[in-house]
Amino acid sequence: MKPMILNFVDLSTPEGSFRSHPTDATLIRVDDLGITRGDGIFETAGVIDGVPLALEAHLARFAHSAAMLELPEPNLDLWRRVVVDTAHQMADVGVLAAVKFCMTRGIEGQVSAPSGWALGYLADDPTEVRRDGLDVVTLDRGYRHDVAETSPWLLQGAKTLSYAVNKAVLREAERRGASDVIFTSIDGYALEGPSASLIARIDGVYVTPPDSLGILKGTTQGDIFTELEARGLPTTVGNIMVSELAGAEGLWLCSSTRGAAPIRTLDGKPVALDHQATQAINDDLEKRRS
Ligand code: PLP
């Protein structure tokens, strides 16, 4: 990540406001609950030519996460302007950029406003991973597939700032000779990656697991399905059992900054690679403008 633009958001009034700062400015207090507890939410939107991608879907998910954490309802008009402004300031960077926007519960022990900011940065170049594919391992998340229904306080399906687990699994993947992960439920359902949605092609149908399993509703996955459907290809949102993954005609981990990254091995075994499909999906994504 190469930070380029920082907008700090003042949420102390209902209408709020934002202001640009140098990216190394010291703005967050050390007793902010986002820092001390990971108690907050975030989104990362891709940016092409200064335009944030899938903006409305990101804003909707931001509001959904805020509701799950019982944070103040974000003023989406303000956040839309913050993200658009941050992205716009990166119009000339010439490569894929991204805007990460965050809102925390504010200062610990005080009745304070949430803290908010948006950081514009250059995303890692996805060319190689889209071409060569990912070595992925399945890792048990430790919950049943119905955790969101039985235990909503576990916040499965909210995009919170508590991503230490999502980072720890990457280190576990590395120990197993891989670079990414598909989380699974203890009762055998395939879920999502630590920072990506799963799409599988099974019997000619593109399928992704439903967010009712306590996973994020992927904005990239949503755009991919819209484009696949426009090309007349069958898609469905439905459960994928871990046992079905090995027989898939293709598996992809999809996210805002990487697009669709094909999986080339799963738990050390080769997975079918469809370079043409991957290229077509990523070409569709590149064409997007919100
Ligand atoms: N699932 C998780 C856990 C994520 O963190 C992300 C993105 O970071 C995604 C899925 C994919 O979401 P999007 O396509 O909106 O980037």
Short mmCIF file of C-alpha atoms and ligand atoms in Angstrom, two decimals:
data_model
loop_
_atom_site.label_atom_id
_atom_site.label_comp_id
_atom_site.label_asym_id
_atom_site.label_seq_id
_atom_site.Cartn_x
_atom_site.Cartn_y
_atom_site.Cartn_z
CA MET A 1 0.00 0.00 0.00
CA LYS A 2 1.32 3.42 -0.96
CA PRO A 3 -0.82 6.10 0.78
CA MET A 4 -1.51 9.10 -1.39
CA ILE A 5 -4.55 11.01 -0.16
CA LEU A 6 -6.03 11.38 3.31
CA ASN A 7 -9.41 12.92 4.06
CA PHE A 8 -10.28 13.15 7.75
CA VAL A 9 -14.00 13.17 8.50
CA ASP A 10 -15.49 15.25 11.31
CA LEU A 11 -18.57 13.36 12.52
CA SER A 12 -19.35 15.60 15.50
CA THR A 13 -22.34 17.18 13.73
CA PRO A 14 -25.22 15.40 11.93
CA GLU A 15 -24.20 16.79 8.53
CA GLY A 16 -20.45 16.19 9.15
CA SER A 17 -17.58 17.52 7.05
CA PHE A 18 -14.20 16.41 5.77
CA ARG A 19 -10.83 17.92 5.13
CA SER A 20 -7.67 16.84 3.35
CA HIS A 21 -4.47 16.23 5.36
CA PRO A 22 -0.97 14.98 4.56
CA THR A 23 -1.01 11.16 4.64
CA ASP A 24 1.45 11.09 7.56
CA ALA A 25 -0.68 13.44 9.72
CA THR A 26 -1.32 12.28 13.29
CA LEU A 27 -5.08 12.40 13.63
CA ILE A 28 -6.30 9.34 15.54
CA ARG A 29 -5.94 9.29 19.34
CA VAL A 30 -4.32 6.27 20.97
CA ASP A 31 -7.47 5.74 23.07
CA ASP A 32 -9.72 5.53 20.02
CA LEU A 33 -11.75 2.30 20.19
CA GLY A 34 -10.84 1.57 16.61
CA ILE A 35 -7.21 1.31 17.75
CA THR A 36 -7.64 -0.29 21.16
CA ARG A 37 -10.44 -2.76 20.31
CA GLY A 38 -10.77 -2.87 16.55
CA ASP A 39 -14.25 -1.54 17.28
CA GLY A 40 -15.24 0.00 13.99
CA ILE A 41 -15.98 -0.71 10.37
CA PHE A 42 -14.37 -0.16 7.00
CA GLU A 43 -14.71 -0.56 3.26
CA THR A 44 -12.19 -0.64 0.44
CA ALA A 45 -13.33 0.46 -3.01
CA GLY A 46 -11.24 0.09 -6.14
CA VAL A 47 -10.59 3.25 -8.16
CA ILE A 48 -10.06 3.54 -11.91
CA ASP A 49 -9.28 6.93 -13.49
CA GLY A 50 -10.33 8.69 -10.30
CA VAL A 51 -13.74 6.98 -10.15
CA PRO A 52 -14.62 4.72 -7.19
CA LEU A 53 -16.03 1.38 -8.31
CA ALA A 54 -19.21 -0.22 -6.96
CA LEU A 55 -19.60 2.84 -4.72
CA GLU A 56 -23.26 2.36 -3.86
CA ALA A 57 -22.69 -1.30 -2.96
CA HIS A 58 -19.78 -0.32 -0.69
CA LEU A 59 -21.86 2.40 0.99
CA ALA A 60 -24.75 -0.03 1.50
CA ARG A 61 -22.40 -2.58 3.10
CA PHE A 62 -20.85 0.17 5.26
CA ALA A 63 -24.33 1.06 6.56
CA HIS A 64 -25.12 -2.64 7.11
CA SER A 65 -21.89 -3.13 9.12
CA ALA A 66 -22.64 0.00 11.17
CA ALA A 67 -26.10 -1.34 12.00
CA MET A 68 -24.68 -4.73 13.02
CA LEU A 69 -22.19 -3.03 15.39
CA GLU A 70 -24.87 -0.62 16.64
CA LEU A 71 -22.74 2.32 15.56
CA PRO A 72 -24.41 5.63 14.64
CA GLU A 73 -26.02 5.38 11.22
CA PRO A 74 -23.48 6.78 8.74
CA ASN A 75 -24.56 9.80 6.72
CA LEU A 76 -24.14 8.15 3.32
CA ASP A 77 -24.38 11.43 1.46
CA LEU A 78 -21.33 12.66 3.39
CA TRP A 79 -19.41 9.38 2.95
CA ARG A 80 -20.23 9.31 -0.77
CA ARG A 81 -18.71 12.78 -1.13
CA VAL A 82 -15.65 11.78 0.94
CA VAL A 83 -14.95 8.69 -1.17
CA VAL A 84 -15.59 10.44 -4.48
CA ASP A 85 -13.30 13.32 -3.47
CA THR A 86 -10.53 10.97 -2.32
CA ALA A 87 -10.77 8.90 -5.51
CA HIS A 88 -10.93 11.99 -7.69
CA GLN A 89 -7.63 13.23 -6.29
CA MET A 90 -6.03 10.03 -7.67
CA ALA A 91 -7.38 10.47 -11.20
CA ASP A 92 -3.92 10.70 -12.73
CA VAL A 93 -2.10 7.80 -11.08
CA GLY A 94 -2.57 5.58 -14.15
CA VAL A 95 -2.90 2.27 -12.27
CA LEU A 96 -5.50 0.66 -10.06
CA ALA A 97 -5.92 2.72 -6.91
CA ALA A 98 -8.18 2.21 -3.92
CA VAL A 99 -9.97 4.14 -1.20
CA LYS A 100 -10.23 2.63 2.25
CA PHE A 101 -12.80 4.38 4.42
CA CYS A 102 -13.20 3.71 8.11
CA MET A 103 -15.46 4.67 10.98
CA THR A 104 -14.69 3.78 14.61
CA ARG A 105 -16.78 4.03 17.77
CA GLY A 106 -14.65 7.00 18.86
CA ILE A 107 -12.77 7.67 22.08
CA GLU A 108 -12.88 5.04 24.83
CA GLY A 109 -14.64 6.11 28.05
CA GLN A 110 -16.15 9.24 26.52
CA VAL A 111 -19.44 9.95 24.86
CA SER A 112 -17.76 11.01 21.67
CA ALA A 113 -18.52 11.12 17.98
CA PRO A 114 -17.25 8.29 15.81
CA SER A 115 -13.90 8.87 14.15
CA GLY A 116 -13.80 8.67 10.39
CA TRP A 117 -11.35 8.94 7.54
CA ALA A 118 -10.75 7.89 3.97
CA LEU A 119 -7.31 6.94 2.70
CA GLY A 120 -6.52 6.83 -1.00
CA TYR A 121 -3.63 4.55 -1.99
CA LEU A 122 -2.09 2.64 -4.86
CA ALA A 123 -3.24 -0.97 -4.90
CA ASP A 124 -0.87 -3.88 -5.51
CA ASP A 125 -0.65 -4.77 -9.18
CA PRO A 126 -3.03 -7.73 -9.70
CA THR A 127 -1.65 -8.74 -13.13
CA GLU A 128 0.49 -11.62 -11.94
CA VAL A 129 -2.07 -13.19 -9.63
CA ARG A 130 -4.79 -12.95 -12.27
CA ARG A 131 -2.49 -14.66 -14.78
CA ASP A 132 -0.82 -17.30 -12.62
CA GLY A 133 -3.50 -18.04 -10.04
CA LEU A 134 -3.41 -18.62 -6.31
CA ASP A 135 -2.37 -21.51 -4.11
CA VAL A 136 -5.14 -21.73 -1.55
CA VAL A 137 -5.86 -23.79 1.55
CA THR A 138 -9.20 -24.39 3.22
CA LEU A 139 -9.22 -23.36 6.88
CA ASP A 140 -12.00 -24.03 9.37
CA ARG A 141 -13.52 -20.81 10.71
CA GLY A 142 -14.86 -22.70 13.70
CA TYR A 143 -18.51 -21.72 13.34
CA ARG A 144 -21.51 -23.53 11.89
CA HIS A 145 -22.98 -22.27 8.61
CA ASP A 146 -25.95 -20.76 10.53
CA VAL A 147 -23.80 -18.70 12.94
CA ALA A 148 -25.24 -15.38 11.71
CA GLU A 149 -28.70 -16.55 12.70
CA THR A 150 -27.84 -18.30 15.98
CA SER A 151 -25.21 -15.85 17.29
CA PRO A 152 -25.48 -12.39 15.68
CA TRP A 153 -23.28 -10.93 18.44
CA LEU A 154 -20.31 -12.63 16.77
CA LEU A 155 -20.76 -10.07 13.98
CA GLN A 156 -20.10 -12.57 11.22
CA GLY A 157 -20.93 -10.73 8.01
CA ALA A 158 -19.93 -7.27 9.29
CA LYS A 159 -16.80 -5.70 7.83
CA THR A 160 -15.18 -4.71 11.10
CA LEU A 161 -11.73 -3.31 11.83
CA SER A 162 -10.97 -6.55 13.74
CA TYR A 163 -9.04 -8.18 10.91
CA ALA A 164 -6.27 -9.79 12.99
CA VAL A 165 -7.80 -13.21 12.29
CA ASN A 166 -8.01 -12.45 8.58
CA LYS A 167 -4.29 -11.71 8.66
CA ALA A 168 -3.40 -14.69 10.88
CA VAL A 169 -4.92 -17.13 8.40
CA LEU A 170 -2.62 -15.81 5.69
CA ARG A 171 0.37 -16.69 7.87
CA GLU A 172 -1.13 -20.16 8.39
CA ALA A 173 -1.59 -20.46 4.62
CA GLU A 174 2.07 -19.56 4.15
CA ARG A 175 3.13 -22.23 6.63
CA ARG A 176 1.19 -24.68 4.44
CA GLY A 177 2.90 -23.47 1.25
CA ALA A 178 -0.04 -21.39 0.02
CA SER A 179 -0.85 -17.69 -0.19
CA ASP A 180 -4.59 -17.48 0.37
CA VAL A 181 -7.47 -19.13 2.16
CA ILE A 182 -11.05 -20.29 1.78
CA PHE A 183 -12.78 -20.29 5.15
CA THR A 184 -15.07 -23.25 5.80
CA SER A 185 -17.78 -23.81 8.37
CA ILE A 186 -17.41 -26.66 10.86
CA ASP A 187 -20.32 -28.38 9.12
CA GLY A 188 -18.70 -28.46 5.69
CA TYR A 189 -19.78 -25.31 3.84
CA ALA A 190 -17.33 -23.23 1.77
CA LEU A 191 -17.58 -19.58 2.86
CA GLU A 192 -15.23 -16.83 1.60
CA GLY A 193 -11.61 -15.74 1.65
CA PRO A 194 -10.17 -13.50 4.39
CA SER A 195 -10.46 -10.55 1.99
CA ALA A 196 -12.36 -11.94 -0.99
CA SER A 197 -15.57 -13.63 -2.07
CA LEU A 198 -15.57 -17.14 -3.50
CA ILE A 199 -17.01 -17.88 -6.94
CA ALA A 200 -17.02 -21.45 -8.25
CA ARG A 201 -18.12 -22.76 -11.61
CA ILE A 202 -19.86 -26.07 -11.09
CA ASP A 203 -21.64 -27.88 -13.95
CA GLY A 204 -21.40 -24.73 -16.07
CA VAL A 205 -23.03 -22.48 -13.46
CA TYR A 206 -21.20 -19.67 -11.64
CA VAL A 207 -22.12 -19.98 -7.98
CA THR A 208 -21.27 -17.97 -4.86
CA PRO A 209 -22.29 -18.69 -1.26
CA PRO A 210 -25.08 -16.54 0.24
CA ASP A 211 -24.36 -13.83 2.83
CA SER A 212 -26.82 -15.61 5.15
CA LEU A 213 -23.82 -17.84 6.00
CA GLY A 214 -22.29 -14.92 7.93
CA ILE A 215 -20.05 -13.75 5.10
CA LEU A 216 -19.75 -10.43 3.32
CA LYS A 217 -21.95 -9.60 0.38
CA GLY A 218 -19.13 -9.09 -2.15
CA THR A 219 -19.34 -5.96 -4.26
CA THR A 220 -16.96 -7.40 -6.85
CA GLN A 221 -18.85 -10.69 -6.92
CA GLY A 222 -22.06 -8.68 -7.44
CA ASP A 223 -20.57 -6.84 -10.42
CA ILE A 224 -19.16 -10.07 -11.85
CA PHE A 225 -22.56 -11.78 -11.72
CA THR A 226 -24.23 -8.76 -13.36
CA GLU A 227 -21.74 -8.95 -16.22
CA LEU A 228 -21.89 -12.74 -16.55
CA GLU A 229 -25.68 -12.54 -16.74
CA ALA A 230 -25.42 -9.79 -19.38
CA ARG A 231 -23.32 -12.24 -21.40
CA GLY A 232 -26.06 -14.86 -20.99
CA LEU A 233 -24.10 -17.07 -18.59
CA PRO A 234 -25.89 -18.83 -15.70
CA THR A 235 -25.22 -17.64 -12.15
CA THR A 236 -26.69 -18.54 -8.80
CA VAL A 237 -26.27 -17.71 -5.13
CA GLY A 238 -26.26 -20.99 -3.28
CA ASN A 239 -24.47 -23.19 -0.83
CA ILE A 240 -21.21 -24.82 -1.92
CA MET A 241 -20.07 -27.79 0.12
CA VAL A 242 -16.32 -28.10 0.66
CA SER A 243 -16.56 -31.55 -0.92
CA GLU A 244 -17.75 -29.91 -4.19
CA LEU A 245 -14.73 -27.64 -4.56
CA ALA A 246 -12.36 -30.29 -5.93
CA GLY A 247 -14.69 -31.04 -8.85
CA ALA A 248 -15.29 -27.38 -9.82
CA GLU A 249 -14.47 -26.26 -13.37
CA GLY A 250 -12.96 -23.11 -11.92
CA LEU A 251 -12.60 -21.32 -8.58
CA TRP A 252 -11.96 -17.62 -8.08
CA LEU A 253 -11.32 -15.33 -5.12
CA CYS A 254 -12.79 -11.95 -5.98
CA SER A 255 -12.22 -8.56 -4.38
CA SER A 256 -12.17 -4.86 -5.10
CA THR A 257 -8.44 -4.42 -5.56
CA ARG A 258 -7.51 -7.79 -7.09
CA GLY A 259 -10.55 -8.43 -9.28
CA ALA A 260 -11.03 -12.14 -10.02
CA ALA A 261 -7.99 -14.19 -9.02
CA PRO A 262 -8.22 -17.81 -10.17
CA ILE A 263 -7.27 -20.61 -7.79
CA ARG A 264 -4.70 -23.00 -9.24
CA THR A 265 -4.28 -25.36 -6.29
CA LEU A 266 -6.54 -26.10 -3.35
CA ASP A 267 -5.00 -27.88 -0.36
CA GLY A 268 -2.09 -28.86 -2.62
CA LYS A 269 -4.24 -30.38 -5.39
CA PRO A 270 -4.54 -28.80 -8.84
CA VAL A 271 -7.73 -26.92 -9.70
CA ALA A 272 -8.93 -26.45 -13.29
CA LEU A 273 -7.83 -23.04 -14.64
CA ASP A 274 -9.96 -21.31 -17.27
CA HIS A 275 -7.74 -18.45 -18.43
CA GLN A 276 -10.27 -17.27 -20.98
CA ALA A 277 -13.06 -16.98 -18.40
CA THR A 278 -10.74 -15.18 -15.97
CA GLN A 279 -9.67 -12.72 -18.65
CA ALA A 280 -13.27 -12.03 -19.69
CA ILE A 281 -14.37 -11.47 -16.08
CA ASN A 282 -11.50 -9.08 -15.37
CA ASP A 283 -12.04 -7.25 -18.67
CA ASP A 284 -15.66 -6.73 -17.61
CA LEU A 285 -14.51 -5.41 -14.22
CA GLU A 286 -12.02 -2.99 -15.81
CA LYS A 287 -14.82 -1.47 -17.87
CA ARG A 288 -16.88 -0.52 -14.83
CA ARG A 289 -17.67 3.01 -13.77
CA SER A 290 -20.00 3.67 -10.88
N1 PLP B 1 -15.04 -11.12 2.10
C1 PLP B 1 -14.21 -10.50 2.97
C2 PLP B 1 -14.02 -11.08 4.33
C3 PLP B 1 -13.56 -9.31 2.60
O1 PLP B 1 -12.76 -8.69 3.49
C4 PLP B 1 -13.75 -8.79 1.30
C5 PLP B 1 -13.07 -7.56 0.87
O2 PLP B 1 -12.16 -7.08 1.45
C6 PLP B 1 -14.59 -9.48 0.43
C7 PLP B 1 -15.24 -10.63 0.86
C8 PLP B 1 -14.80 -9.00 -0.98
O3 PLP B 1 -15.51 -7.80 -1.01
P1 PLP B 1 -15.38 -6.75 -2.18
O4 PLP B 1 -15.63 -7.48 -3.46
O5 PLP B 1 -16.43 -5.80 -1.88
O6 PLP B 1 -14.00 -6.19 -2.13
#
